[in-house]
Structures are given as C-alpha cells and as structure tokens.
Coordinates of C-alpha atoms in Angstrom, one line a residue:
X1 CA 67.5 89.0 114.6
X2 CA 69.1 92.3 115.2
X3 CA 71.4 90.5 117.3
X4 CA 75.2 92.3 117.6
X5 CA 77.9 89.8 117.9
X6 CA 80.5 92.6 118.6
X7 CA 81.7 93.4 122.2
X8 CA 83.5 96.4 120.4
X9 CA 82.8 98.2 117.7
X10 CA 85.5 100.5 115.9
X11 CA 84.8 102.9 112.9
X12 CA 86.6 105.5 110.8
X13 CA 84.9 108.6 111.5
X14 CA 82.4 110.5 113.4
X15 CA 79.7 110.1 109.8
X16 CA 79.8 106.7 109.7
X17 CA 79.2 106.9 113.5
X18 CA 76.3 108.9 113.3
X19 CA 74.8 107.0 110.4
X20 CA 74.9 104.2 112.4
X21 CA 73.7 105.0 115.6
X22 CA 70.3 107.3 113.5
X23 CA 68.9 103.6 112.6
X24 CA 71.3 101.3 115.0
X25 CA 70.8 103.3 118.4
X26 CA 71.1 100.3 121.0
X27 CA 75.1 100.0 119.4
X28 CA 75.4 103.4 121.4
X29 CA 77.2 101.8 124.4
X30 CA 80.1 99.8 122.1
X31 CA 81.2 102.1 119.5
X32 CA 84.0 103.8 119.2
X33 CA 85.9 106.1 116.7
X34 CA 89.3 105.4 116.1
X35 CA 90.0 106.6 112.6
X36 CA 91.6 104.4 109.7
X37 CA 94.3 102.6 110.7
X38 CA 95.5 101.4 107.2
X39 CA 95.7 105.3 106.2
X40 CA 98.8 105.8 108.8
X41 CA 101.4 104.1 106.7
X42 CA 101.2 106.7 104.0
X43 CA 101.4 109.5 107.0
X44 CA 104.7 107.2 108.4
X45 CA 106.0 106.7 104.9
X46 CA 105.7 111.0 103.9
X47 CA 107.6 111.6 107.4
X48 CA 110.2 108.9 107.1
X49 CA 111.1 109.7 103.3
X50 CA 114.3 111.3 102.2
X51 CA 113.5 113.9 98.7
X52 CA 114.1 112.0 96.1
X53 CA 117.6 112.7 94.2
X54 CA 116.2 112.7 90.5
X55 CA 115.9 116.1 88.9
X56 CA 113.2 114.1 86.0
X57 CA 109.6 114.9 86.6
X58 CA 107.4 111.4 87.3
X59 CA 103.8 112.3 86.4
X60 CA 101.6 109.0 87.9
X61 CA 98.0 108.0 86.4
X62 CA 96.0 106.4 88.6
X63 CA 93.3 104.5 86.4
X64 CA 89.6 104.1 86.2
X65 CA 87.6 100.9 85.5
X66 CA 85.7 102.2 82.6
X67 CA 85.5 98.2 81.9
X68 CA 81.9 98.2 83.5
X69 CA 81.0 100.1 80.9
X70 CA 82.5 98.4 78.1
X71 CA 81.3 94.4 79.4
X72 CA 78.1 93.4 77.7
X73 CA 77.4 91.4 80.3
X74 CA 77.2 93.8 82.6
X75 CA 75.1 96.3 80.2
X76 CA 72.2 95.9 82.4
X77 CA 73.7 97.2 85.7
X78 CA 73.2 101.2 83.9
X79 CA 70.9 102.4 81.4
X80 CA 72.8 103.0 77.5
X81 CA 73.0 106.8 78.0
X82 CA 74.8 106.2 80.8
X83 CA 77.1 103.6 79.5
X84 CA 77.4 106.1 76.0
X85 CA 78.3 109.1 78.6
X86 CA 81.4 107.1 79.9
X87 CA 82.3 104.9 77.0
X88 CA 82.8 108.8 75.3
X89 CA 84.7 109.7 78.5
X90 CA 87.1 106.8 78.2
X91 CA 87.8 107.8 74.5
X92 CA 88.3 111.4 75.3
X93 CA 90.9 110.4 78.6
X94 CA 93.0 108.3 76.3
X95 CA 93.0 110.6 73.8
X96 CA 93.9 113.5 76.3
X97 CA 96.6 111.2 78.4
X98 CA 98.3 110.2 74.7
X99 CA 98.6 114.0 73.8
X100 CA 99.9 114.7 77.1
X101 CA 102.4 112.0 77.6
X102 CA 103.5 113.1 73.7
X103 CA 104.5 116.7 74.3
X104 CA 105.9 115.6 77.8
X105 CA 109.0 112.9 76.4
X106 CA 111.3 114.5 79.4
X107 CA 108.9 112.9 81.9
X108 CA 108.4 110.1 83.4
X109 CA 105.0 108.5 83.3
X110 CA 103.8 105.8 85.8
X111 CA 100.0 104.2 85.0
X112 CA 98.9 102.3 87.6
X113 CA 95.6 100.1 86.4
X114 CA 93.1 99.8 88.8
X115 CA 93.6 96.0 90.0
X116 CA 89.5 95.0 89.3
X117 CA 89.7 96.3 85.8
X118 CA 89.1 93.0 83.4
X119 CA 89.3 94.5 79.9
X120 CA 92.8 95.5 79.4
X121 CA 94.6 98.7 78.5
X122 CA 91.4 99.5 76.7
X123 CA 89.5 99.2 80.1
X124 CA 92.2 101.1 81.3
X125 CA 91.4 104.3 78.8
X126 CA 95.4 103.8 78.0
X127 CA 95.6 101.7 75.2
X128 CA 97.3 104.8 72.6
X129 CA 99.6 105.4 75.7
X130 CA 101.4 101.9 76.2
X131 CA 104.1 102.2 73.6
X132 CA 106.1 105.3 74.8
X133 CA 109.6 104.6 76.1
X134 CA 108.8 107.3 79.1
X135 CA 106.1 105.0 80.5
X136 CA 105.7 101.8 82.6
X137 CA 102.5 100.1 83.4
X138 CA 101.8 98.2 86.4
X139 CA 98.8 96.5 87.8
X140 CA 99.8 94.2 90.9
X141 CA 103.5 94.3 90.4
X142 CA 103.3 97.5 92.1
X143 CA 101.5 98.8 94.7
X144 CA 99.7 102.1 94.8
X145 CA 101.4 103.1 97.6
X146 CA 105.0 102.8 95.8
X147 CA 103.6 104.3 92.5
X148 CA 102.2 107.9 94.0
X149 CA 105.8 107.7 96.3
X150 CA 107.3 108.2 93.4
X151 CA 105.2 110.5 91.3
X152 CA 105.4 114.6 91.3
X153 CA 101.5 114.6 90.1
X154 CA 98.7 112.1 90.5
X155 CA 96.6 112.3 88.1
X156 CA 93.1 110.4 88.2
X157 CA 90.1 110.4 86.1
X158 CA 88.1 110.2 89.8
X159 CA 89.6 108.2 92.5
X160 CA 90.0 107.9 95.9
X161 CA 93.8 107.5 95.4
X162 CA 93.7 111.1 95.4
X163 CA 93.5 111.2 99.3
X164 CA 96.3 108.9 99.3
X165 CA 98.5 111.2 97.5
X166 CA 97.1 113.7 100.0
X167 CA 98.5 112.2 103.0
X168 CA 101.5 111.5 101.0
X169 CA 102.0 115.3 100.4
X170 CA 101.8 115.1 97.0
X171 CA 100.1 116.7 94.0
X172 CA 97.0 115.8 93.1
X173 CA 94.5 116.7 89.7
X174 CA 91.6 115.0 87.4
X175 CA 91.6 115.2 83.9
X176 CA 87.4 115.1 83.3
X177 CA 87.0 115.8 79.5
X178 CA 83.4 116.9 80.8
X179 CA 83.7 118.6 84.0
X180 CA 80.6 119.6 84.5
X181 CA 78.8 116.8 84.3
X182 CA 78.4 113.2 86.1
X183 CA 75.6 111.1 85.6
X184 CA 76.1 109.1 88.7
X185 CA 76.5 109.4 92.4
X186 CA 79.9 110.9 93.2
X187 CA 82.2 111.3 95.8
X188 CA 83.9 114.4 97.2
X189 CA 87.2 113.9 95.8
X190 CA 86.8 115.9 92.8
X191 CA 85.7 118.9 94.4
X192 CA 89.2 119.3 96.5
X193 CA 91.8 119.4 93.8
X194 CA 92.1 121.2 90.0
X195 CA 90.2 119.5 87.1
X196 CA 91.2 119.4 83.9
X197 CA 89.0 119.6 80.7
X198 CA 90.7 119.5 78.0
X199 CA 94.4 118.4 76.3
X200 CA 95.8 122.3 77.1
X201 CA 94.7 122.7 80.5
X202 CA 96.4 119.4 81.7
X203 CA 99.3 120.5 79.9
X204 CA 99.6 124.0 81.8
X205 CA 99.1 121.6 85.0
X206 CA 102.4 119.4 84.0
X207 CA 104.4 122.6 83.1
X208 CA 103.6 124.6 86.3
X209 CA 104.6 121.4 88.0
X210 CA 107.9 121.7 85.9
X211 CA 108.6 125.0 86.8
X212 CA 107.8 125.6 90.7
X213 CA 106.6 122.1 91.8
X214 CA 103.1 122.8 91.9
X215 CA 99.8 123.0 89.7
X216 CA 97.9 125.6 89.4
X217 CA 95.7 126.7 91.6
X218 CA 96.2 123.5 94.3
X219 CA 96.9 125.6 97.4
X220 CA 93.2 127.2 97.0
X221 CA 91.4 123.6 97.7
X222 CA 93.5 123.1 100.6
X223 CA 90.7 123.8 103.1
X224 CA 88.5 121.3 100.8
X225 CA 91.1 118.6 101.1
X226 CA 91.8 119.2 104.8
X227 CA 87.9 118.7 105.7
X228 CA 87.5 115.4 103.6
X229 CA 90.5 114.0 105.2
X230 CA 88.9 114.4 108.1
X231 CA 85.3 113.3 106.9
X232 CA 87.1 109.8 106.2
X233 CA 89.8 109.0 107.9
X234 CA 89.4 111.1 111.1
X235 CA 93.2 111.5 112.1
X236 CA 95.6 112.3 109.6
X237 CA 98.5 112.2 112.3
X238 CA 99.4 108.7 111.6
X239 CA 98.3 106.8 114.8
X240 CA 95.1 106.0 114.1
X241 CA 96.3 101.9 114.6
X242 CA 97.8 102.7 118.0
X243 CA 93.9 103.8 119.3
X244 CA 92.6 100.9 118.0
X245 CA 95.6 99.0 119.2
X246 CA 94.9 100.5 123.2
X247 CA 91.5 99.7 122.5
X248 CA 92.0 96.1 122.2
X249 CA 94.2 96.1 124.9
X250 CA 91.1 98.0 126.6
X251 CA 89.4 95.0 126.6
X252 CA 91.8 92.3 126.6
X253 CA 92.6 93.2 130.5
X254 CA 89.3 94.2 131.2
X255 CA 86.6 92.2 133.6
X256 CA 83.9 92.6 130.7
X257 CA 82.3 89.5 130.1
X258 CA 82.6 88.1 126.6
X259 CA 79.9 87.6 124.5
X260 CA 80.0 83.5 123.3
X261 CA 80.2 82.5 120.3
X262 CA 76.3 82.5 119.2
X263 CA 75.4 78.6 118.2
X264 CA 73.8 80.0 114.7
X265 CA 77.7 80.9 113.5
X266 CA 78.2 77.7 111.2
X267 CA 81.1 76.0 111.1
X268 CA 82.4 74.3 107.7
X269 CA 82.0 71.2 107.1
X270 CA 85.0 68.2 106.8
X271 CA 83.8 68.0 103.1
X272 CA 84.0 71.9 102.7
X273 CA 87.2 71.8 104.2
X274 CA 88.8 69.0 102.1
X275 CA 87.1 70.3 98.8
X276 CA 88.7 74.0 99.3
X277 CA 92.3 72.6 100.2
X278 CA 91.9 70.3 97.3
X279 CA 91.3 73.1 95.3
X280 CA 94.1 75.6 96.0
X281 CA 96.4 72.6 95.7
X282 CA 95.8 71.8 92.0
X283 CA 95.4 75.9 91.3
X284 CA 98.5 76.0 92.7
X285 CA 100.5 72.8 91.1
X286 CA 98.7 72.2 88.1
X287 CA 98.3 74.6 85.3
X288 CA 95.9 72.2 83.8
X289 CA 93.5 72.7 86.5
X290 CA 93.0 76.8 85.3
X291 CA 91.1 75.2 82.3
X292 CA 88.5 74.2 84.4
X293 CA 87.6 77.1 86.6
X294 CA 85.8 80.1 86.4
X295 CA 87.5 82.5 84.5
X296 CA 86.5 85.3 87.3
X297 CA 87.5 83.2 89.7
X298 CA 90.9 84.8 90.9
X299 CA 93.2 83.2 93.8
X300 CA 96.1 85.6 94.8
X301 CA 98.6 83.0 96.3
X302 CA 99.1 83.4 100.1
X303 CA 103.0 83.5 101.1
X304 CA 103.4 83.5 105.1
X305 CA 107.4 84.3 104.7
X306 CA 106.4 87.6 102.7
X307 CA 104.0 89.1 105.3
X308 CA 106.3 88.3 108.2
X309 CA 109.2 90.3 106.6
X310 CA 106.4 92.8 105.7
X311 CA 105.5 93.2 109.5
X312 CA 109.1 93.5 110.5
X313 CA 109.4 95.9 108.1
X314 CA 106.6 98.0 108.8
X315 CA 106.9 97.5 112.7
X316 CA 110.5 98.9 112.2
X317 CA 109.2 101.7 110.2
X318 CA 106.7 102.6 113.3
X319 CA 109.0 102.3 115.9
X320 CA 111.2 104.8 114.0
X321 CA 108.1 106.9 113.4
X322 CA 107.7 107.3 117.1
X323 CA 110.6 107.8 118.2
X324 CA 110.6 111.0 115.4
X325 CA 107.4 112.6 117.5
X326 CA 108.9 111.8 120.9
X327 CA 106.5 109.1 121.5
X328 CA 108.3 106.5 123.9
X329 CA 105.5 103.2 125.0
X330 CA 103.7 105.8 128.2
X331 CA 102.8 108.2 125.8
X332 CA 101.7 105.5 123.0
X333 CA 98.9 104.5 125.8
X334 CA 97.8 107.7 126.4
X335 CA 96.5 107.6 122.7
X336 CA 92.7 106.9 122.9
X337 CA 89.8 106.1 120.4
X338 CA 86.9 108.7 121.0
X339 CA 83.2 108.0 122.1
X340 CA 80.7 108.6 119.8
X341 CA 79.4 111.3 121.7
X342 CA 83.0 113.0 122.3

C-alpha cells in the first residue's frame, strides 16, 4: 500500500538517503541523516584508551564464513565454479595464516570466528591454526570490539570489521591468495588497505609492524579509508547517537501529530503468546527439550541485569567522553541530524 508508518525517518548516510528518496520521493519531508550511532563506541573507546603496557605484538584474524560454500545444502545458492573459486580460497588462507602464525611464535594471535559461521574451524579457514600455544579462538565469548582493542594488526580475508579497526585507529590488511580476482559483488573495503597474496608478503606486513608499528604502505590508502568512512557511517566524531538522540527529543516535545497505530499491524495472539513463553522456558530449563528443535534454531539467552550494568557502563564512558571535548548538556543540543537536502 505504499503506506509509511514512520513519523521520522533516520539513516546512516547521505547514499542510502539518496537511494531512497530516487524511488521513495514522497519520504522527502521525514528523513533525516544522522550517521551510525552504534559506530561511536569504537570512536569513545580509541579516545578513552590508555596504550597498552605489553611490549608482545597481538596480530587479530577476523574470519570469513567460507561455510556457505562448504554446506551442500546450500550448493544451490552459487553456481560450482563459484563455490570451487572460494572452497580453493579457504585452503589457500589457512594454509597462508598456519605459515604465518609458524614463523611468528613471539606474537600473539587472536582469531575471532565470524559468529554465523556453522561449520567449525574448517568454516573458519583455521583449522591447521588451532593448536599453537600463541593463539586463542573466540566466537561469542568475545566481542569484536574487545578482540581488534587489543590487536596491533587486523587481519581479514574481506570484512567490514576493517572499518571498525579504522575507527579504532588501528592497523588494518587482507590476506587474498588471489587478489585480483572476485567472482562476486564486493564491497569497498578492500580497496582502502594493503592486500596480501601470498605467505611472504603477509610476512613483510607482520615484521614492518614489528619494527615501526605500521604495515607497509597503509598511510597511502588513507584518503581511501577516510571517504568510505564517510560513505557509511557519515560522522566519525563519535556523536552520531546524540543527533539521533535530539532528534527524538525533536519530536517528543513537538505539536506534530502522531500517526496511529494503522489497524493492519497484527497483534499476537493469546496462543502465540503462551506457545513462545512455553518455549523459551523448556530451552531454557530442560536440556532435553534441545533434542527436539531445529538444529538452526539458535536462542541467545536474554539477561536484563547484564544490559543494565552494560548501560551504566557505557553511559559512564560517554559522559567521560564529553566532558574530554568540552561538551557540557547546551552544547550536546546544539548537535543536529542533517536534512537530506543539507
């Protein structure tokens, strides 16, 4: 029905504006751009870090899912000499990341699995990797966040980690056994940081970072990096959720009337209701109860007590953040989202 149930419409950046209002024109009057909130905390987090104390260099591996290419079930979703192309590329990575972690025992070496991947350390492209004492594994004991904190490189086989590192101020390269070619669409990423080909050439990358702190050739992409941070994320000055806050306060106080709640919008049903509450209950009491369900039918249990102490924290952090940038609650306000048209 073409019918827009937002009185206020928020968005990243000035693309996905313009994308949207080229087929969606009559959304002209409610959309603003406001940049991505959840991006600040690793802005707030570079600026509020003390250097770290250690002297060891802590390479981090931010993983790929080459487990869509390894599922059978999923073989239809890409043609075989697509699924060949990456199946060779995850052979190649793990062969290149077990050579480089190898020659590299006074390192540290964090791998970080990409939380969706369902096939393991071999999913992973890390399975000749695991068994070094220099390395620890996580999946979703550790966030990203605390994994490229701690790392002197980030090293990716293509991920959009890598603007996280970015904002981070750290060290970013891709090891991409065949750099030249990619048989499916691709982001930017790649095209802002050093790749690396081959066993040697990440090598060189690890020893530069050994010797002066940075890889080869980085500084020369730092135009590139600067532009896509601003292609996604709009801000990079870490108050991207204080314009959307003063937006919603915008319209809290306002005199705008509200749209209603359109009658179409269906509410659960008293059976829906029961069924779902019934359900987390025995997931969450009754091992017995796994046996039964979907195997790709993953709950992460909700705990209320660890996101309030999260938001404390993170308010905390913030108000410390501010006060760094001489930001007292005036100047917070004067911190608008821009019109599409700005």
């Amino acid at each position: 029905e073409r019918i827009s149930f937002e009185d206020s419409y928020l968005l990243w950046n000035k693309k996905s504006c313009k994308m949207i209002i080229e087929n969606i024109p009559e959304l002209k009057k409610i959309i603003k751009i406001s940049g991505s909130a959840g991006n600040d905390r690793y802005v707030i987090k570079h600026q509020l870090t003390k250097p770290k104390k250690s002297n060891k260099i802590t390479i981090g591996i931010g993983c790929w899912g080459f487990d869509h290419f390894l599922d059978p079930d999923r073989s239809h979703l890409a043609t075989e000499e697509i699924r060949n192309f990456y199946i060779d590329q995850r052979n190649k990575f793990d062969k290149i990341l077990y050579e480089l972690i190898k020659a590299n025992q006074d390192c540290n070496f964090i791998i970080k699995e990409h939380p969706g991947n369902t096939f393991g350390y071999e999913g992973s492209a890390i399975e000749s990797s695991v068994d070094f004492k220099n390395v620890k594994i996580y999946k979703n004991e550790k966030s990203v966040l605390s994994c490229i904190e701690e790392s002197d490189l980030w090293i990716t086989y293509d991920s959009t980690t890598a603007l996280e590192a970015w904002l981070l101020n750290k060290q970013t390269c891709i090891i991409n056994p065949d750099k030249a070619k990619w048989p499916l669409p691709r982001d930017h990423m790649h095209t802002a940081q050093p790749i690396a080909g081959s066993t040697d050439e990440i090598k060189d990358f690890v020893d530069s970072i050994k010797i002066d702190g940075k890889i080869l050739d980085f500084d020369n992409f730092y135009s590139k990096r600067k532009k896509i941070i601003n292609d996604v994320i709009e801000w990079n000055d870490g108050l991207n959720h204080v314009r959307a806050g003063n937006e919603i306060i915008h319209f809290i106080n306002s005199d705008l009337q509200k749209n209603k709640i359109d009658s179409r919008i269906k509410q659960p049903s008293l059976y829906i209701i029961i069924k779902q509450k019934l359900k987390w209950f025995l997931m969450n009491n009754f091992s017995w109860h796994n046996k039964f369900s979907n195997p790709n039918e993953k709950h992460r249990i909700w705990n209320q007590d660890e996101v309030i102490e999260l938001a404390k924290n993170r308010l905390k952090k913030q108000k410390e953040f501010y006060s760094n940038n001489n930001l007292d609650k005036n100047g917070l306000k004067e911190i608008k989202p821009k019109s599409w048209n700005d």
